[in-house]
PDB file of C-alpha atoms in Angstrom:
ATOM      1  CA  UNK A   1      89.152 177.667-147.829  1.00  0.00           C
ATOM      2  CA  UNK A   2      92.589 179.515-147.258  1.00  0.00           C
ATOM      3  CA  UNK A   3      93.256 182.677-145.522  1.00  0.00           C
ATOM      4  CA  UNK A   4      93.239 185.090-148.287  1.00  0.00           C
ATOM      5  CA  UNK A   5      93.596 189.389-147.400  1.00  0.00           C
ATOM      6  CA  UNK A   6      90.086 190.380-149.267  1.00  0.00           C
ATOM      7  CA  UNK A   7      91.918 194.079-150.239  1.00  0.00           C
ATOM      8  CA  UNK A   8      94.038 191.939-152.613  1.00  0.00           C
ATOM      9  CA  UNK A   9      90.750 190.486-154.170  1.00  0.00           C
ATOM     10  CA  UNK A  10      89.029 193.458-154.445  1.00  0.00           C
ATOM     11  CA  UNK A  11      92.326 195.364-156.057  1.00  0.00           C
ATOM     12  CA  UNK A  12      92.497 192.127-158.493  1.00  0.00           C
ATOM     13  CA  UNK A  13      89.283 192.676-159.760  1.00  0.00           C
ATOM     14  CA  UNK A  14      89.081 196.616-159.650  1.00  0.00           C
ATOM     15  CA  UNK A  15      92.383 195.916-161.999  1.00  0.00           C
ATOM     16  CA  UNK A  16      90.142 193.202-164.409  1.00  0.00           C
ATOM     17  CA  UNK A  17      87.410 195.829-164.631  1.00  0.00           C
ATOM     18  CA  UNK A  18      89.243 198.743-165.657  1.00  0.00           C
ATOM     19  CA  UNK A  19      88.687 199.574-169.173  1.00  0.00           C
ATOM     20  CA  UNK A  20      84.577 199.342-167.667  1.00  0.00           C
ATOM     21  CA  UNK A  21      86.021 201.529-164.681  1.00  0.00           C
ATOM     22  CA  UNK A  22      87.511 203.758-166.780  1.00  0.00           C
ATOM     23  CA  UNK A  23      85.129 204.122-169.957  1.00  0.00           C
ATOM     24  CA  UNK A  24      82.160 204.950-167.102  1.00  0.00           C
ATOM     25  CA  UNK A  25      84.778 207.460-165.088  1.00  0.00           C
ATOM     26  CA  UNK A  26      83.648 205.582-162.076  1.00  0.00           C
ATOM     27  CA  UNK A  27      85.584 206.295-158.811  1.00  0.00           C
ATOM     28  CA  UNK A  28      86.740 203.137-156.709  1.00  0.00           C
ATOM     29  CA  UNK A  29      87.481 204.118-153.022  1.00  0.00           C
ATOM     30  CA  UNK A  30      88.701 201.057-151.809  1.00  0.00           C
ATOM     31  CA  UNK A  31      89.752 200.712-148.058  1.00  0.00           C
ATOM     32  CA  UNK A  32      91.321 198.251-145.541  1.00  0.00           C
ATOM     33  CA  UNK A  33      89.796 194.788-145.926  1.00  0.00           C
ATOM     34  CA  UNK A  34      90.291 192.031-143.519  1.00  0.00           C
ATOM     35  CA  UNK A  35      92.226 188.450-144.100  1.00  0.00           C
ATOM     36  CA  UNK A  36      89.952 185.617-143.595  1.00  0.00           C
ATOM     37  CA  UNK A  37      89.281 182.410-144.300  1.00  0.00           C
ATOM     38  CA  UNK A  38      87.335 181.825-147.736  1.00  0.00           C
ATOM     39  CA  UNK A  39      87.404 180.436-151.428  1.00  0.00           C
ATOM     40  CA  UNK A  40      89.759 183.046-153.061  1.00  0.00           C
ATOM     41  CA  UNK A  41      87.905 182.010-156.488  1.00  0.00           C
ATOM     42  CA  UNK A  42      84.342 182.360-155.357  1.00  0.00           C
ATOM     43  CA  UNK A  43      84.986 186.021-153.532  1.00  0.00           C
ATOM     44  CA  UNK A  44      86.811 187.024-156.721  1.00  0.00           C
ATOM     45  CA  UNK A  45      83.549 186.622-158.513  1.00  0.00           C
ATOM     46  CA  UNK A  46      81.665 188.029-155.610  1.00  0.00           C
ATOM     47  CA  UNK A  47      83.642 191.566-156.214  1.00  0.00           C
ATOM     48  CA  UNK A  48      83.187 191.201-159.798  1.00  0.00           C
ATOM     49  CA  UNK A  49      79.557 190.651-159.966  1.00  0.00           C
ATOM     50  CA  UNK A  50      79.062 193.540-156.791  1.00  0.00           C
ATOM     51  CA  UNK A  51      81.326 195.848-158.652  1.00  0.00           C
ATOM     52  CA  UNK A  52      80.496 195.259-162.257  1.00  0.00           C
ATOM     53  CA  UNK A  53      76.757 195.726-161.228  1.00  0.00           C
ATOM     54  CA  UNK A  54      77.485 199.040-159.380  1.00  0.00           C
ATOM     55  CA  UNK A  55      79.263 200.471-162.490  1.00  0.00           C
ATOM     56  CA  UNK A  56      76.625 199.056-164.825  1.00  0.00           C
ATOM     57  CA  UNK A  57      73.644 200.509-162.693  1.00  0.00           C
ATOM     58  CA  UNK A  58      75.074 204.484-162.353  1.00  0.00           C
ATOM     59  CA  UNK A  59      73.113 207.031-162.504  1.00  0.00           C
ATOM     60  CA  UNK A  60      73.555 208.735-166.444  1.00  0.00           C
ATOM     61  CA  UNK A  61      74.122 212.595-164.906  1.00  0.00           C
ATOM     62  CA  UNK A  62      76.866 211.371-162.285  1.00  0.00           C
ATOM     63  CA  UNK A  63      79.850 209.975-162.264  1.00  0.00           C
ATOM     64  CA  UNK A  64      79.409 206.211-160.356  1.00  0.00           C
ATOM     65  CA  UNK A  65      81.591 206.402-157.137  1.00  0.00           C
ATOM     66  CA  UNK A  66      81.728 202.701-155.168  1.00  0.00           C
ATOM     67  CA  UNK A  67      82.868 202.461-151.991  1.00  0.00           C
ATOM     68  CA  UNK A  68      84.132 198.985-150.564  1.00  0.00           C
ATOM     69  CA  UNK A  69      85.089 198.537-147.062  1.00  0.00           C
ATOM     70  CA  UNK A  70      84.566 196.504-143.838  1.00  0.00           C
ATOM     71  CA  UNK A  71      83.374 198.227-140.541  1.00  0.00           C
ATOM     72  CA  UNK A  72      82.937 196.957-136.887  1.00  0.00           C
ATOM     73  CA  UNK A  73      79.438 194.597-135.890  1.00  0.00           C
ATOM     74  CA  UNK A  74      77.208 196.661-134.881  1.00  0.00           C
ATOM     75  CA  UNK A  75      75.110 195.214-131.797  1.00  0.00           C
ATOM     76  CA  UNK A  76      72.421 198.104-132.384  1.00  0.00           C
ATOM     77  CA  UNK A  77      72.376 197.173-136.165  1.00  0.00           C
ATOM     78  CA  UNK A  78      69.087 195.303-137.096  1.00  0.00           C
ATOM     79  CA  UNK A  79      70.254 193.422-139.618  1.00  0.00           C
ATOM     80  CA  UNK A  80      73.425 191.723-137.649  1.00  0.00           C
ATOM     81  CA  UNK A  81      71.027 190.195-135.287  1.00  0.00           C
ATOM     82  CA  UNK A  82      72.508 187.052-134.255  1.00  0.00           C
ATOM     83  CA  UNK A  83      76.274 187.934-135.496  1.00  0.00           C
ATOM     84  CA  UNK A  84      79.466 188.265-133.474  1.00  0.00           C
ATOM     85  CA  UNK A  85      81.927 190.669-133.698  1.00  0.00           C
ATOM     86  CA  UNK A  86      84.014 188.535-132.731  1.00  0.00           C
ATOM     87  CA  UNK A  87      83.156 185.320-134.803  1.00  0.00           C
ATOM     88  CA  UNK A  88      82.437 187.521-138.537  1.00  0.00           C
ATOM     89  CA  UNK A  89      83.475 190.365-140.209  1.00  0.00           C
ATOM     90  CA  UNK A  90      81.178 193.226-142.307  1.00  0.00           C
ATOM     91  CA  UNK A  91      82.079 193.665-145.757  1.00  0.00           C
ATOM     92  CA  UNK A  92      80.409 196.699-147.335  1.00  0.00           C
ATOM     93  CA  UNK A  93      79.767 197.434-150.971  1.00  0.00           C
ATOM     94  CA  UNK A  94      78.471 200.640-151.947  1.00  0.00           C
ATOM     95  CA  UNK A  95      77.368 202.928-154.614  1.00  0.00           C
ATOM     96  CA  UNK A  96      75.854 205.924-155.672  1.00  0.00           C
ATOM     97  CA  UNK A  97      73.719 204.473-158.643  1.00  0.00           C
ATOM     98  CA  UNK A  98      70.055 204.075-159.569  1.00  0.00           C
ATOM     99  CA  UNK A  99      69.173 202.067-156.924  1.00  0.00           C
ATOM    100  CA  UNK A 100      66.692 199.134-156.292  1.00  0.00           C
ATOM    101  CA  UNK A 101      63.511 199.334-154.916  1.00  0.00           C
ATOM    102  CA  UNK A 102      63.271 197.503-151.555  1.00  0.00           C
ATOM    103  CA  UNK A 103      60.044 195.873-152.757  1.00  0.00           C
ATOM    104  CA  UNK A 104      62.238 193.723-154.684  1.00  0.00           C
ATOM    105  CA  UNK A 105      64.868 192.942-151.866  1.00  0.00           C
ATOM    106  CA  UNK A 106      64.523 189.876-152.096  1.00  0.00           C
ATOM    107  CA  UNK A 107      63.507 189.171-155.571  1.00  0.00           C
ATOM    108  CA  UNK A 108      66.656 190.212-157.435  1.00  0.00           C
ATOM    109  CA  UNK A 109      68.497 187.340-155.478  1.00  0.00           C
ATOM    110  CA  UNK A 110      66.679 185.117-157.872  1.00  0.00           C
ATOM    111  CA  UNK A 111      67.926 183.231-161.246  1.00  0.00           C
ATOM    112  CA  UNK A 112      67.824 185.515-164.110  1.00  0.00           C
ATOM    113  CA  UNK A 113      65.386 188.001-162.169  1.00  0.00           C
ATOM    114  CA  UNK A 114      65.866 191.608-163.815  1.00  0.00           C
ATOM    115  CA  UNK A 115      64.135 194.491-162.295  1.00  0.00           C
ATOM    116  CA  UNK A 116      64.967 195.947-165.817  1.00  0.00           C
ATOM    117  CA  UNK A 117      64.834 195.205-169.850  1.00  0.00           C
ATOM    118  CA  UNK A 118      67.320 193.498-171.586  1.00  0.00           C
ATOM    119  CA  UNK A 119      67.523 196.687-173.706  1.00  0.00           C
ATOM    120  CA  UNK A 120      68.053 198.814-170.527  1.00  0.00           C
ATOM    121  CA  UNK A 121      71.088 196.803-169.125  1.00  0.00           C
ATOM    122  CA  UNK A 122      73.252 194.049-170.824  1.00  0.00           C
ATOM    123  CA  UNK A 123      73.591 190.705-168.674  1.00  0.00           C
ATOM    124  CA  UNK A 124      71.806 187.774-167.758  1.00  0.00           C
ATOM    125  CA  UNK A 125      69.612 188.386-164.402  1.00  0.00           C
ATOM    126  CA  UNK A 126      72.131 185.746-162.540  1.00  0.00           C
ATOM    127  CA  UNK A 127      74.908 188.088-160.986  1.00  0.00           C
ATOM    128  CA  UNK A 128      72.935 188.320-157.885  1.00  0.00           C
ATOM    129  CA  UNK A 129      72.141 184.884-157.457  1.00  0.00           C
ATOM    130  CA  UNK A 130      75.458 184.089-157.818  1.00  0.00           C
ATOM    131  CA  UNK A 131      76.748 186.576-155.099  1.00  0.00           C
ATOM    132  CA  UNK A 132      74.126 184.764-152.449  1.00  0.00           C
ATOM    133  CA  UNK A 133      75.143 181.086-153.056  1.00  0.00           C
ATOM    134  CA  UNK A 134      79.119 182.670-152.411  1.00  0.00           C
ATOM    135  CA  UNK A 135      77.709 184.113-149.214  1.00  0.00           C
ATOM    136  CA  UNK A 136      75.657 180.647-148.581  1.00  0.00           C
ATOM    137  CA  UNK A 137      78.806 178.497-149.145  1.00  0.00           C
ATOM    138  CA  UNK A 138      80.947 180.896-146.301  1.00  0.00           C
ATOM    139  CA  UNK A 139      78.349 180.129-144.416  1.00  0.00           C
ATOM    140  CA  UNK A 140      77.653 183.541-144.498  1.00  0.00           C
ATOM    141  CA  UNK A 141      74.494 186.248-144.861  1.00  0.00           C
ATOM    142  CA  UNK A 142      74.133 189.273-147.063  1.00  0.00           C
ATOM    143  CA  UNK A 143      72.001 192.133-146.734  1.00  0.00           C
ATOM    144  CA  UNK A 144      70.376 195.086-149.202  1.00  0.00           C
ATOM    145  CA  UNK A 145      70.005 198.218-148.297  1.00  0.00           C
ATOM    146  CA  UNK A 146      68.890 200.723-151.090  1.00  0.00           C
ATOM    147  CA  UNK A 147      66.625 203.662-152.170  1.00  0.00           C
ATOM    148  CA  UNK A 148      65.804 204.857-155.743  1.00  0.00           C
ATOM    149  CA  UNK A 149      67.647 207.343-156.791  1.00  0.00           C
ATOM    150  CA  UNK A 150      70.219 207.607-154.131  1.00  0.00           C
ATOM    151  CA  UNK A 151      72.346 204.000-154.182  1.00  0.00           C
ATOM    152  CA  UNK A 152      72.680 200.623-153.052  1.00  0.00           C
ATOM    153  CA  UNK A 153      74.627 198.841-150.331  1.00  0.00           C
ATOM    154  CA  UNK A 154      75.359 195.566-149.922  1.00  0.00           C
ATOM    155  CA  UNK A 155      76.447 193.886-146.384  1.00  0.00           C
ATOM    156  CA  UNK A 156      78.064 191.306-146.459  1.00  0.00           C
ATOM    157  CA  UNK A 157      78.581 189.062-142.887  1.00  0.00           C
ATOM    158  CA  UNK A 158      81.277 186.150-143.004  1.00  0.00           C
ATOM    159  CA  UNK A 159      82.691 183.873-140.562  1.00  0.00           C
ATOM    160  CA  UNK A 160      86.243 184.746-139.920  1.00  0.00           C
ATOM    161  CA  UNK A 161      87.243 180.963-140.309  1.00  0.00           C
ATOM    162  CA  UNK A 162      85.500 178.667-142.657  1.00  0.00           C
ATOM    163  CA  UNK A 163      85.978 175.069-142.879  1.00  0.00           C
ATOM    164  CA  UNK A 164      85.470 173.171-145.846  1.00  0.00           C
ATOM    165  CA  UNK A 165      81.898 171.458-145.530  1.00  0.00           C
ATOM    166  CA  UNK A 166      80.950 168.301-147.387  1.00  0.00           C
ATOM    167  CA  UNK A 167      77.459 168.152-148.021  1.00  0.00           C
TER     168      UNK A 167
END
């Protein structure tokens, strides 16, 4: 783990995606990130997996707009129970797509779990799985939030410093 600014990450991998960015006229509105302490290589594919699925899972009669951005704990928020301000930081990822239903919240976290047909949507049901064991290894938590229809975001909590853990 090094300190690495996450904006840089995110603009790396908005720049490796954009012939997909541009070919789906999606709109990136990317604000400040925080510099913390994390696997540069393992939040790289974090982006690319959050992002690429975000494009991949617009809406056909609108144009995909993703927002990523980080925001102050929330003591009030539910789902930061347990979580310093002061200890983590809130990475959000969010879009205006298809959605997921929350009945599968914790399903599509799974190995190769699809919600939908191969013939629906190209890839291969892992993306997600792979985004939780990043999170895991920062010793971190992430978090779905999502209605049909409407969008997705994804909240992600991780420790400001990380030490390398040998298990």
């Amino acid at each position: 783990f090094e300190k690495i600014n996450l904006k840089n990450v995110a603009r790396a991998v908005i720049s490796d995606l954009s012939v997909l960015i541009l070919e789906s006229e999606a709109t990136i509105i990317l604000s400040s990130l925080p510099t913390i302490s994390v696997d540069e290589s393992q939040l790289r594919q974090l982006f690319q997996n959050l992002i690429g699925n975000a494009v991949k899972f617009s809406k056909s009669d609108v144009l995909p707009e993703i927002k990523i951005y980080s925001e102050k704990i929330s003591n009030d928020d539910e789902s930061s129970k347990g979580i310093r301000n002061e200890d983590c930081v809130k990475i959000i990822i969010e879009d205006n797509g298809i959605g997921i239903d929350m009945e599968y919240s914790e399903k599509i976290f799974g190995v190769f779990e699809r919600l939908h047909g191969r013939s629906e949507y190209k890839g291969t049901g892992i993306g997600l799985s792979i985004v939780k064991k990043i999170v895991e290894r920062h010793n971190g938590k992430i978090i779905l939030k999502s209605e049909l229809d409407v969008g997705t975001k994804f909240e992600i909590y991780l420790p400001k410093e990380n030490k390398v853990s040998i298990t």
